[in-house]
CSV table of C-alpha atoms in Angstrom, one decimal:
chain,number,residue,atom,x,y,z
A,29,UNK,CA,0.6,2.3,21.0
A,30,UNK,CA,0.6,3.2,17.3
A,31,UNK,CA,1.9,0.9,14.6
A,32,UNK,CA,4.8,3.2,13.7
A,33,UNK,CA,6.1,3.2,17.2
A,34,UNK,CA,5.9,-0.6,17.4
A,35,UNK,CA,7.9,-0.8,14.1
A,36,UNK,CA,10.5,1.4,15.5
A,37,UNK,CA,10.8,-0.6,18.8
A,38,UNK,CA,11.0,-3.9,16.9
A,39,UNK,CA,13.6,-2.7,14.4
A,40,UNK,CA,15.7,-1.1,17.1
A,41,UNK,CA,15.8,-4.3,19.0
A,42,UNK,CA,16.9,-6.3,16.0
A,43,UNK,CA,19.6,-3.8,15.1
A,44,UNK,CA,21.0,-4.2,18.7
A,45,UNK,CA,21.3,-7.9,18.2
A,46,UNK,CA,23.2,-8.0,15.0
A,47,UNK,CA,25.6,-5.8,12.9
A,48,UNK,CA,23.9,-7.1,9.7
A,49,UNK,CA,22.1,-4.4,7.8
A,50,UNK,CA,20.1,-6.3,5.2
A,51,UNK,CA,19.0,-5.1,1.8
A,52,UNK,CA,17.4,-8.4,0.8
A,53,UNK,CA,14.6,-10.1,2.8
A,54,UNK,CA,13.4,-13.7,2.3
A,55,UNK,CA,10.2,-15.3,3.7
A,56,UNK,CA,10.3,-19.1,3.9
A,57,UNK,CA,7.1,-21.1,3.5
A,58,UNK,CA,6.2,-24.6,4.8
A,59,UNK,CA,9.0,-27.1,4.5
A,60,UNK,CA,11.5,-24.6,2.9
A,61,UNK,CA,13.7,-24.1,6.1
A,62,UNK,CA,16.8,-25.6,4.3
A,63,UNK,CA,17.3,-22.1,2.8
A,64,UNK,CA,18.1,-20.7,6.3
A,65,UNK,CA,20.9,-23.2,6.8
A,66,UNK,CA,23.2,-21.7,4.1
A,67,UNK,CA,23.6,-18.3,5.8
A,68,UNK,CA,27.0,-17.4,7.1
A,69,UNK,CA,27.9,-15.3,10.2
A,70,UNK,CA,24.2,-15.7,11.1
A,71,UNK,CA,22.4,-14.4,14.1
A,72,UNK,CA,19.1,-16.1,15.0
A,73,UNK,CA,16.5,-14.3,16.9
A,74,UNK,CA,13.4,-16.2,18.1
A,75,UNK,CA,10.2,-14.3,17.2
A,76,UNK,CA,9.1,-14.4,20.8
A,77,UNK,CA,12.0,-12.2,21.8
A,78,UNK,CA,11.2,-9.4,19.2
A,79,UNK,CA,8.8,-6.7,20.5
A,80,UNK,CA,5.3,-7.1,19.0
A,81,UNK,CA,6.2,-10.0,16.8
A,82,UNK,CA,3.6,-12.8,16.6
A,83,UNK,CA,4.7,-16.4,17.1
A,84,UNK,CA,4.5,-19.1,14.5
A,85,UNK,CA,2.2,-22.0,15.5
A,86,UNK,CA,2.3,-24.1,12.3
A,87,UNK,CA,4.5,-27.2,11.8
A,88,UNK,CA,7.3,-26.5,9.3
A,89,UNK,CA,7.7,-22.9,10.5
A,90,UNK,CA,10.6,-22.7,13.0
A,91,UNK,CA,9.7,-19.2,14.2
A,92,UNK,CA,12.9,-17.2,14.1
A,93,UNK,CA,14.6,-14.3,12.3
A,94,UNK,CA,17.9,-15.1,10.7
A,95,UNK,CA,20.3,-12.3,9.8
A,96,UNK,CA,23.6,-13.0,8.1
A,97,UNK,CA,25.6,-13.1,4.9
A,98,UNK,CA,25.0,-15.1,1.8
A,99,UNK,CA,27.1,-14.8,-1.4
A,100,UNK,CA,28.7,-11.7,0.1
A,101,UNK,CA,25.4,-9.9,0.6
A,102,UNK,CA,23.7,-9.1,3.9
A,103,UNK,CA,20.3,-10.7,4.1
A,104,UNK,CA,17.4,-11.3,6.5
A,105,UNK,CA,15.4,-14.5,6.5
A,106,UNK,CA,12.0,-15.1,8.1
A,107,UNK,CA,12.3,-18.8,9.0
A,108,UNK,CA,8.5,-19.2,9.3
A,109,UNK,CA,5.7,-16.8,8.7
A,110,UNK,CA,2.3,-16.0,10.2
A,111,UNK,CA,-1.1,-16.8,8.7
A,112,UNK,CA,-4.6,-15.4,8.8
A,113,UNK,CA,-6.0,-18.8,9.8
A,114,UNK,CA,-3.9,-18.8,13.0
A,115,UNK,CA,-6.1,-16.0,14.3
A,116,UNK,CA,-3.8,-13.1,13.7
A,117,UNK,CA,-5.0,-9.9,12.2
A,118,UNK,CA,-3.8,-8.8,8.8
A,119,UNK,CA,-1.7,-6.1,10.4
A,120,UNK,CA,-0.1,-8.6,12.7
A,121,UNK,CA,0.7,-11.0,9.8
A,122,UNK,CA,2.4,-8.2,7.8
A,123,UNK,CA,4.1,-6.5,10.7
A,124,UNK,CA,7.5,-8.1,9.9
A,125,UNK,CA,7.4,-6.6,6.4
A,126,UNK,CA,7.0,-3.2,8.0
A,127,UNK,CA,10.0,-4.0,10.2
A,128,UNK,CA,12.0,-5.2,7.2
A,129,UNK,CA,11.4,-1.8,5.5
A,130,UNK,CA,12.6,0.0,8.7
A,131,UNK,CA,15.7,-2.2,8.7
A,132,UNK,CA,16.6,-1.1,5.1
A,133,UNK,CA,15.3,-4.1,3.1
A,134,UNK,CA,14.8,-3.1,-0.6
A,135,UNK,CA,14.1,-6.4,-2.2
A,136,UNK,CA,11.8,-9.1,-0.9
A,137,UNK,CA,11.6,-12.8,-2.0
A,138,UNK,CA,8.6,-14.6,-0.7
A,139,UNK,CA,8.3,-18.4,-0.9
A,140,UNK,CA,5.3,-20.6,-0.2
A,141,UNK,CA,3.8,-24.0,-0.6
A,142,UNK,CA,0.8,-24.1,-2.8
A,143,UNK,CA,-1.8,-26.4,-4.3
A,144,UNK,CA,-1.6,-26.7,-8.1
A,145,UNK,CA,-4.8,-25.8,-10.0
A,146,UNK,CA,-3.2,-25.5,-13.5
A,147,UNK,CA,-3.6,-29.0,-15.0
A,148,UNK,CA,0.0,-28.9,-16.2
A,149,UNK,CA,1.3,-28.8,-12.7
A,150,UNK,CA,2.7,-31.7,-10.7
A,151,UNK,CA,4.0,-31.9,-7.1
A,152,UNK,CA,7.5,-30.6,-7.0
A,153,UNK,CA,7.0,-28.0,-9.7
A,154,UNK,CA,8.1,-24.4,-9.2
A,155,UNK,CA,5.8,-21.4,-10.1
A,156,UNK,CA,7.0,-17.9,-10.2
A,157,UNK,CA,4.1,-15.7,-9.2
A,158,UNK,CA,3.2,-13.2,-12.0
A,159,UNK,CA,0.1,-11.9,-10.2
A,160,UNK,CA,-2.4,-12.7,-7.5
A,161,UNK,CA,-6.1,-12.8,-6.6
A,162,UNK,CA,-7.0,-11.8,-3.0
A,163,UNK,CA,-9.8,-14.0,-1.7
A,164,UNK,CA,-8.8,-13.9,1.9
A,165,UNK,CA,-11.7,-11.6,2.8
A,166,UNK,CA,-9.6,-8.8,4.2
A,167,UNK,CA,-6.8,-6.4,3.3
A,168,UNK,CA,-3.8,-5.4,5.6
A,169,UNK,CA,-4.2,-1.7,4.5
A,170,UNK,CA,-7.8,-1.5,5.7
A,171,UNK,CA,-8.2,1.3,8.3
A,172,UNK,CA,-6.6,4.6,8.8
A,173,UNK,CA,-3.6,5.1,6.5
A,174,UNK,CA,-0.3,6.6,7.7
A,175,UNK,CA,1.3,8.4,4.7
A,176,UNK,CA,4.7,7.9,6.2
A,177,UNK,CA,4.3,4.2,5.7
A,178,UNK,CA,2.8,4.4,2.2
A,179,UNK,CA,0.0,5.9,0.0
A,180,UNK,CA,-3.7,5.6,0.8
A,181,UNK,CA,-4.4,3.9,-2.6
A,182,UNK,CA,-1.3,2.0,-3.7
A,183,UNK,CA,-1.2,0.5,-7.2
A,184,UNK,CA,-0.8,-3.3,-7.4
A,185,UNK,CA,-0.5,-3.2,-11.2
A,186,UNK,CA,3.1,-4.4,-11.0
A,187,UNK,CA,3.0,-6.0,-7.5
A,188,UNK,CA,5.4,-8.7,-8.7
A,189,UNK,CA,8.5,-6.9,-10.0
A,190,UNK,CA,9.0,-7.7,-13.7
A,191,UNK,CA,12.8,-7.3,-13.6
A,192,UNK,CA,13.0,-9.9,-10.7
A,193,UNK,CA,10.8,-12.3,-12.7
A,194,UNK,CA,13.0,-11.9,-15.7
A,195,UNK,CA,16.0,-12.5,-13.5
A,196,UNK,CA,14.4,-15.7,-12.2
A,197,UNK,CA,13.8,-16.9,-15.7
A,198,UNK,CA,17.4,-16.1,-16.7
A,199,UNK,CA,18.7,-18.1,-13.7
A,200,UNK,CA,16.3,-21.0,-14.4
A,201,UNK,CA,17.6,-21.4,-17.9
A,202,UNK,CA,21.3,-21.2,-16.8
A,203,UNK,CA,20.7,-23.7,-14.0
A,204,UNK,CA,18.4,-26.0,-16.1
A,205,UNK,CA,15.6,-25.6,-13.6
A,206,UNK,CA,12.1,-25.9,-15.1
A,207,UNK,CA,9.8,-23.1,-13.8
A,208,UNK,CA,6.3,-22.0,-14.6
A,209,UNK,CA,4.7,-18.5,-14.3
A,210,UNK,CA,1.2,-18.1,-13.0
A,211,UNK,CA,-1.4,-16.5,-10.9
A,212,UNK,CA,-1.6,-17.3,-7.1
A,213,UNK,CA,-4.9,-17.0,-5.3
A,214,UNK,CA,-4.8,-16.4,-1.6
A,215,UNK,CA,-7.5,-17.9,0.6
A,216,UNK,CA,-8.0,-17.7,4.3
A,217,UNK,CA,-7.9,-21.4,5.2
A,218,UNK,CA,-7.2,-23.5,7.2
A,219,UNK,CA,-9.5,-26.0,5.5
A,220,UNK,CA,-8.4,-27.1,2.0
A,221,UNK,CA,-10.7,-26.3,-0.9
A,222,UNK,CA,-13.8,-28.2,-1.9
A,223,UNK,CA,-14.1,-29.5,-5.5
A,224,UNK,CA,-16.6,-26.7,-6.3
A,225,UNK,CA,-14.2,-24.1,-4.9
A,226,UNK,CA,-11.4,-25.5,-7.0
A,227,UNK,CA,-13.6,-25.3,-10.1
A,228,UNK,CA,-14.4,-21.7,-9.3
A,229,UNK,CA,-10.7,-20.8,-8.7
A,230,UNK,CA,-9.8,-22.3,-12.1
A,231,UNK,CA,-12.5,-20.4,-13.8
A,232,UNK,CA,-11.4,-17.0,-12.5
A,233,UNK,CA,-7.8,-17.6,-13.6
A,234,UNK,CA,-5.9,-19.1,-10.7
A,235,UNK,CA,-2.9,-21.4,-11.4
A,236,UNK,CA,-2.2,-22.2,-7.7
A,237,UNK,CA,-3.8,-21.6,-4.4
A,238,UNK,CA,-2.4,-21.0,-0.9
A,239,UNK,CA,-3.1,-19.4,2.5
A,240,UNK,CA,-0.3,-16.8,2.7
A,241,UNK,CA,1.8,-14.4,0.7
A,242,UNK,CA,-0.9,-12.0,-0.6
A,243,UNK,CA,-1.0,-9.8,2.5
A,244,UNK,CA,2.8,-9.6,2.6
A,245,UNK,CA,2.9,-8.6,-1.0
A,246,UNK,CA,0.3,-5.9,-0.5
A,247,UNK,CA,2.2,-4.3,2.4
A,248,UNK,CA,5.6,-4.7,0.6
A,249,UNK,CA,4.1,-2.7,-2.4
A,250,UNK,CA,2.6,-0.1,0.0
A,251,UNK,CA,6.1,0.2,1.6
A,252,UNK,CA,8.0,0.6,-1.7
A,253,UNK,CA,9.8,-2.8,-1.5
A,254,UNK,CA,10.2,-4.6,-4.8
A,255,UNK,CA,8.9,-8.1,-4.5
A,256,UNK,CA,8.8,-11.5,-6.1
A,257,UNK,CA,7.0,-14.7,-5.1
A,258,UNK,CA,8.0,-18.3,-5.6
A,259,UNK,CA,5.5,-21.1,-5.1
A,260,UNK,CA,6.5,-24.7,-4.6
A,261,UNK,CA,3.6,-26.8,-5.9
A,262,UNK,CA,3.2,-29.5,-3.2
A,263,UNK,CA,-0.1,-31.0,-4.0
A,264,UNK,CA,-2.7,-31.0,-6.8
A,265,UNK,CA,-6.0,-29.2,-6.0
A,266,UNK,CA,-8.1,-31.2,-8.4
A,267,UNK,CA,-11.9,-31.2,-9.0
A,268,UNK,CA,-11.9,-34.9,-9.5
A,269,UNK,CA,-8.9,-36.1,-7.5
A,270,UNK,CA,-10.3,-37.8,-4.4
A,271,UNK,CA,-7.2,-38.2,-2.3
A,272,UNK,CA,-7.3,-35.7,0.6
A,273,UNK,CA,-4.4,-33.2,1.0
A,274,UNK,CA,-2.4,-33.5,4.2
A,275,UNK,CA,0.0,-30.9,5.7
A,276,UNK,CA,2.6,-33.6,6.3
A,277,UNK,CA,2.6,-34.3,2.5
A,278,UNK,CA,2.9,-30.6,1.8
A,279,UNK,CA,6.0,-30.4,4.0
A,280,UNK,CA,7.6,-33.5,2.5
A,281,UNK,CA,7.1,-32.3,-1.1
A,282,UNK,CA,8.5,-28.8,-0.2
A,283,UNK,CA,11.5,-30.5,1.4
A,284,UNK,CA,12.2,-32.4,-1.8
A,285,UNK,CA,11.9,-29.2,-4.0
A,286,UNK,CA,13.8,-26.9,-1.6
A,287,UNK,CA,17.3,-27.6,-3.2
A,288,UNK,CA,16.0,-26.4,-6.6
A,289,UNK,CA,14.4,-23.3,-5.0
A,290,UNK,CA,17.7,-22.6,-3.1
A,291,UNK,CA,19.6,-22.7,-6.4
A,292,UNK,CA,17.1,-20.4,-8.0
A,293,UNK,CA,17.3,-17.9,-5.1
A,294,UNK,CA,21.1,-18.2,-5.0
A,295,UNK,CA,21.2,-17.1,-8.7
A,296,UNK,CA,18.8,-14.2,-8.0
A,297,UNK,CA,20.7,-12.9,-5.0
A,298,UNK,CA,24.0,-13.1,-6.9
A,299,UNK,CA,22.7,-10.8,-9.7
A,300,UNK,CA,20.2,-8.6,-7.9
A,301,UNK,CA,21.2,-5.0,-7.6
C-alpha cells in the first residue's frame, strides 16, 4: 500500500474518534508529558490503535495522540515520538507529521531533550532551535517523491519559522523566561557521544545535540507546515566532563524544566495566527 493511502486511512480513523480539527500540532520529547495534562475536552488515542502508526518504546514517551482544546484553540499533541534508534525507518518516524498535515495542522511546535554543547548552557536551560545539522545518516525524503505531498527538492533555508521564533522571544521577555537560540544537531543514537564526537560537533557549529526532531522538521517543511523547535537542555555534552549521561537524569531534568516550557508554549499558542 502506498504512503498516501496509509495517511488517508490514519487521518480518517482519527477524525472518527474526535470532533477536534486541529490547526496546531505539538510533539513532546522525553520528560515533557506535563504539557499534555493541560488540554481540555481531550480525547486520547493510543498509537497502537491508529492504522500504520509505530509504537513508542522509550521511557518518558507515553505513546498516545491527544486531541483537545487549549486556550480556546483546537490542538493535537503527540505524547511521545518515534526515533531512528528504535529501528524505525525515517518514513515511519515522520508518518505522524504527514497525518497532521492531512488533519489540517498548519503550525507545528516540536520539543525535545538535548545535550548542551555550547559552554554557556546548563541543565534546565531552554534553547529555541534556529537551525539544524542532519548527522543521522538518512533523510525521510529519500526515495520516490509524491508531488502531492511536497516538492522533490524542498528548501530548508528557513526550516524554523522566523516569525514563530520572534514570537517565542517576545513571550520569553514578557514571562521573564531566559531562553537561548542555537543550532541543534541530530544524530542517530542510541549511544551518547564520545568526547571526540562532541569536539567535532562543537567545531562544526552545534549548540546542542539530540536523537530526534530533524526528520520531523524536514517532513514538516516538505508538507508546508510552519515549524519551530524548543530544546530542553537536560545534560552537558562536555569534552572533559567525565560523568556519564543517563536517560533517567535526562527525564528528571526535563520534568523540572517542563513548567517553563509550558508557559512559553502557552504564550505562543495564545498569539499564533
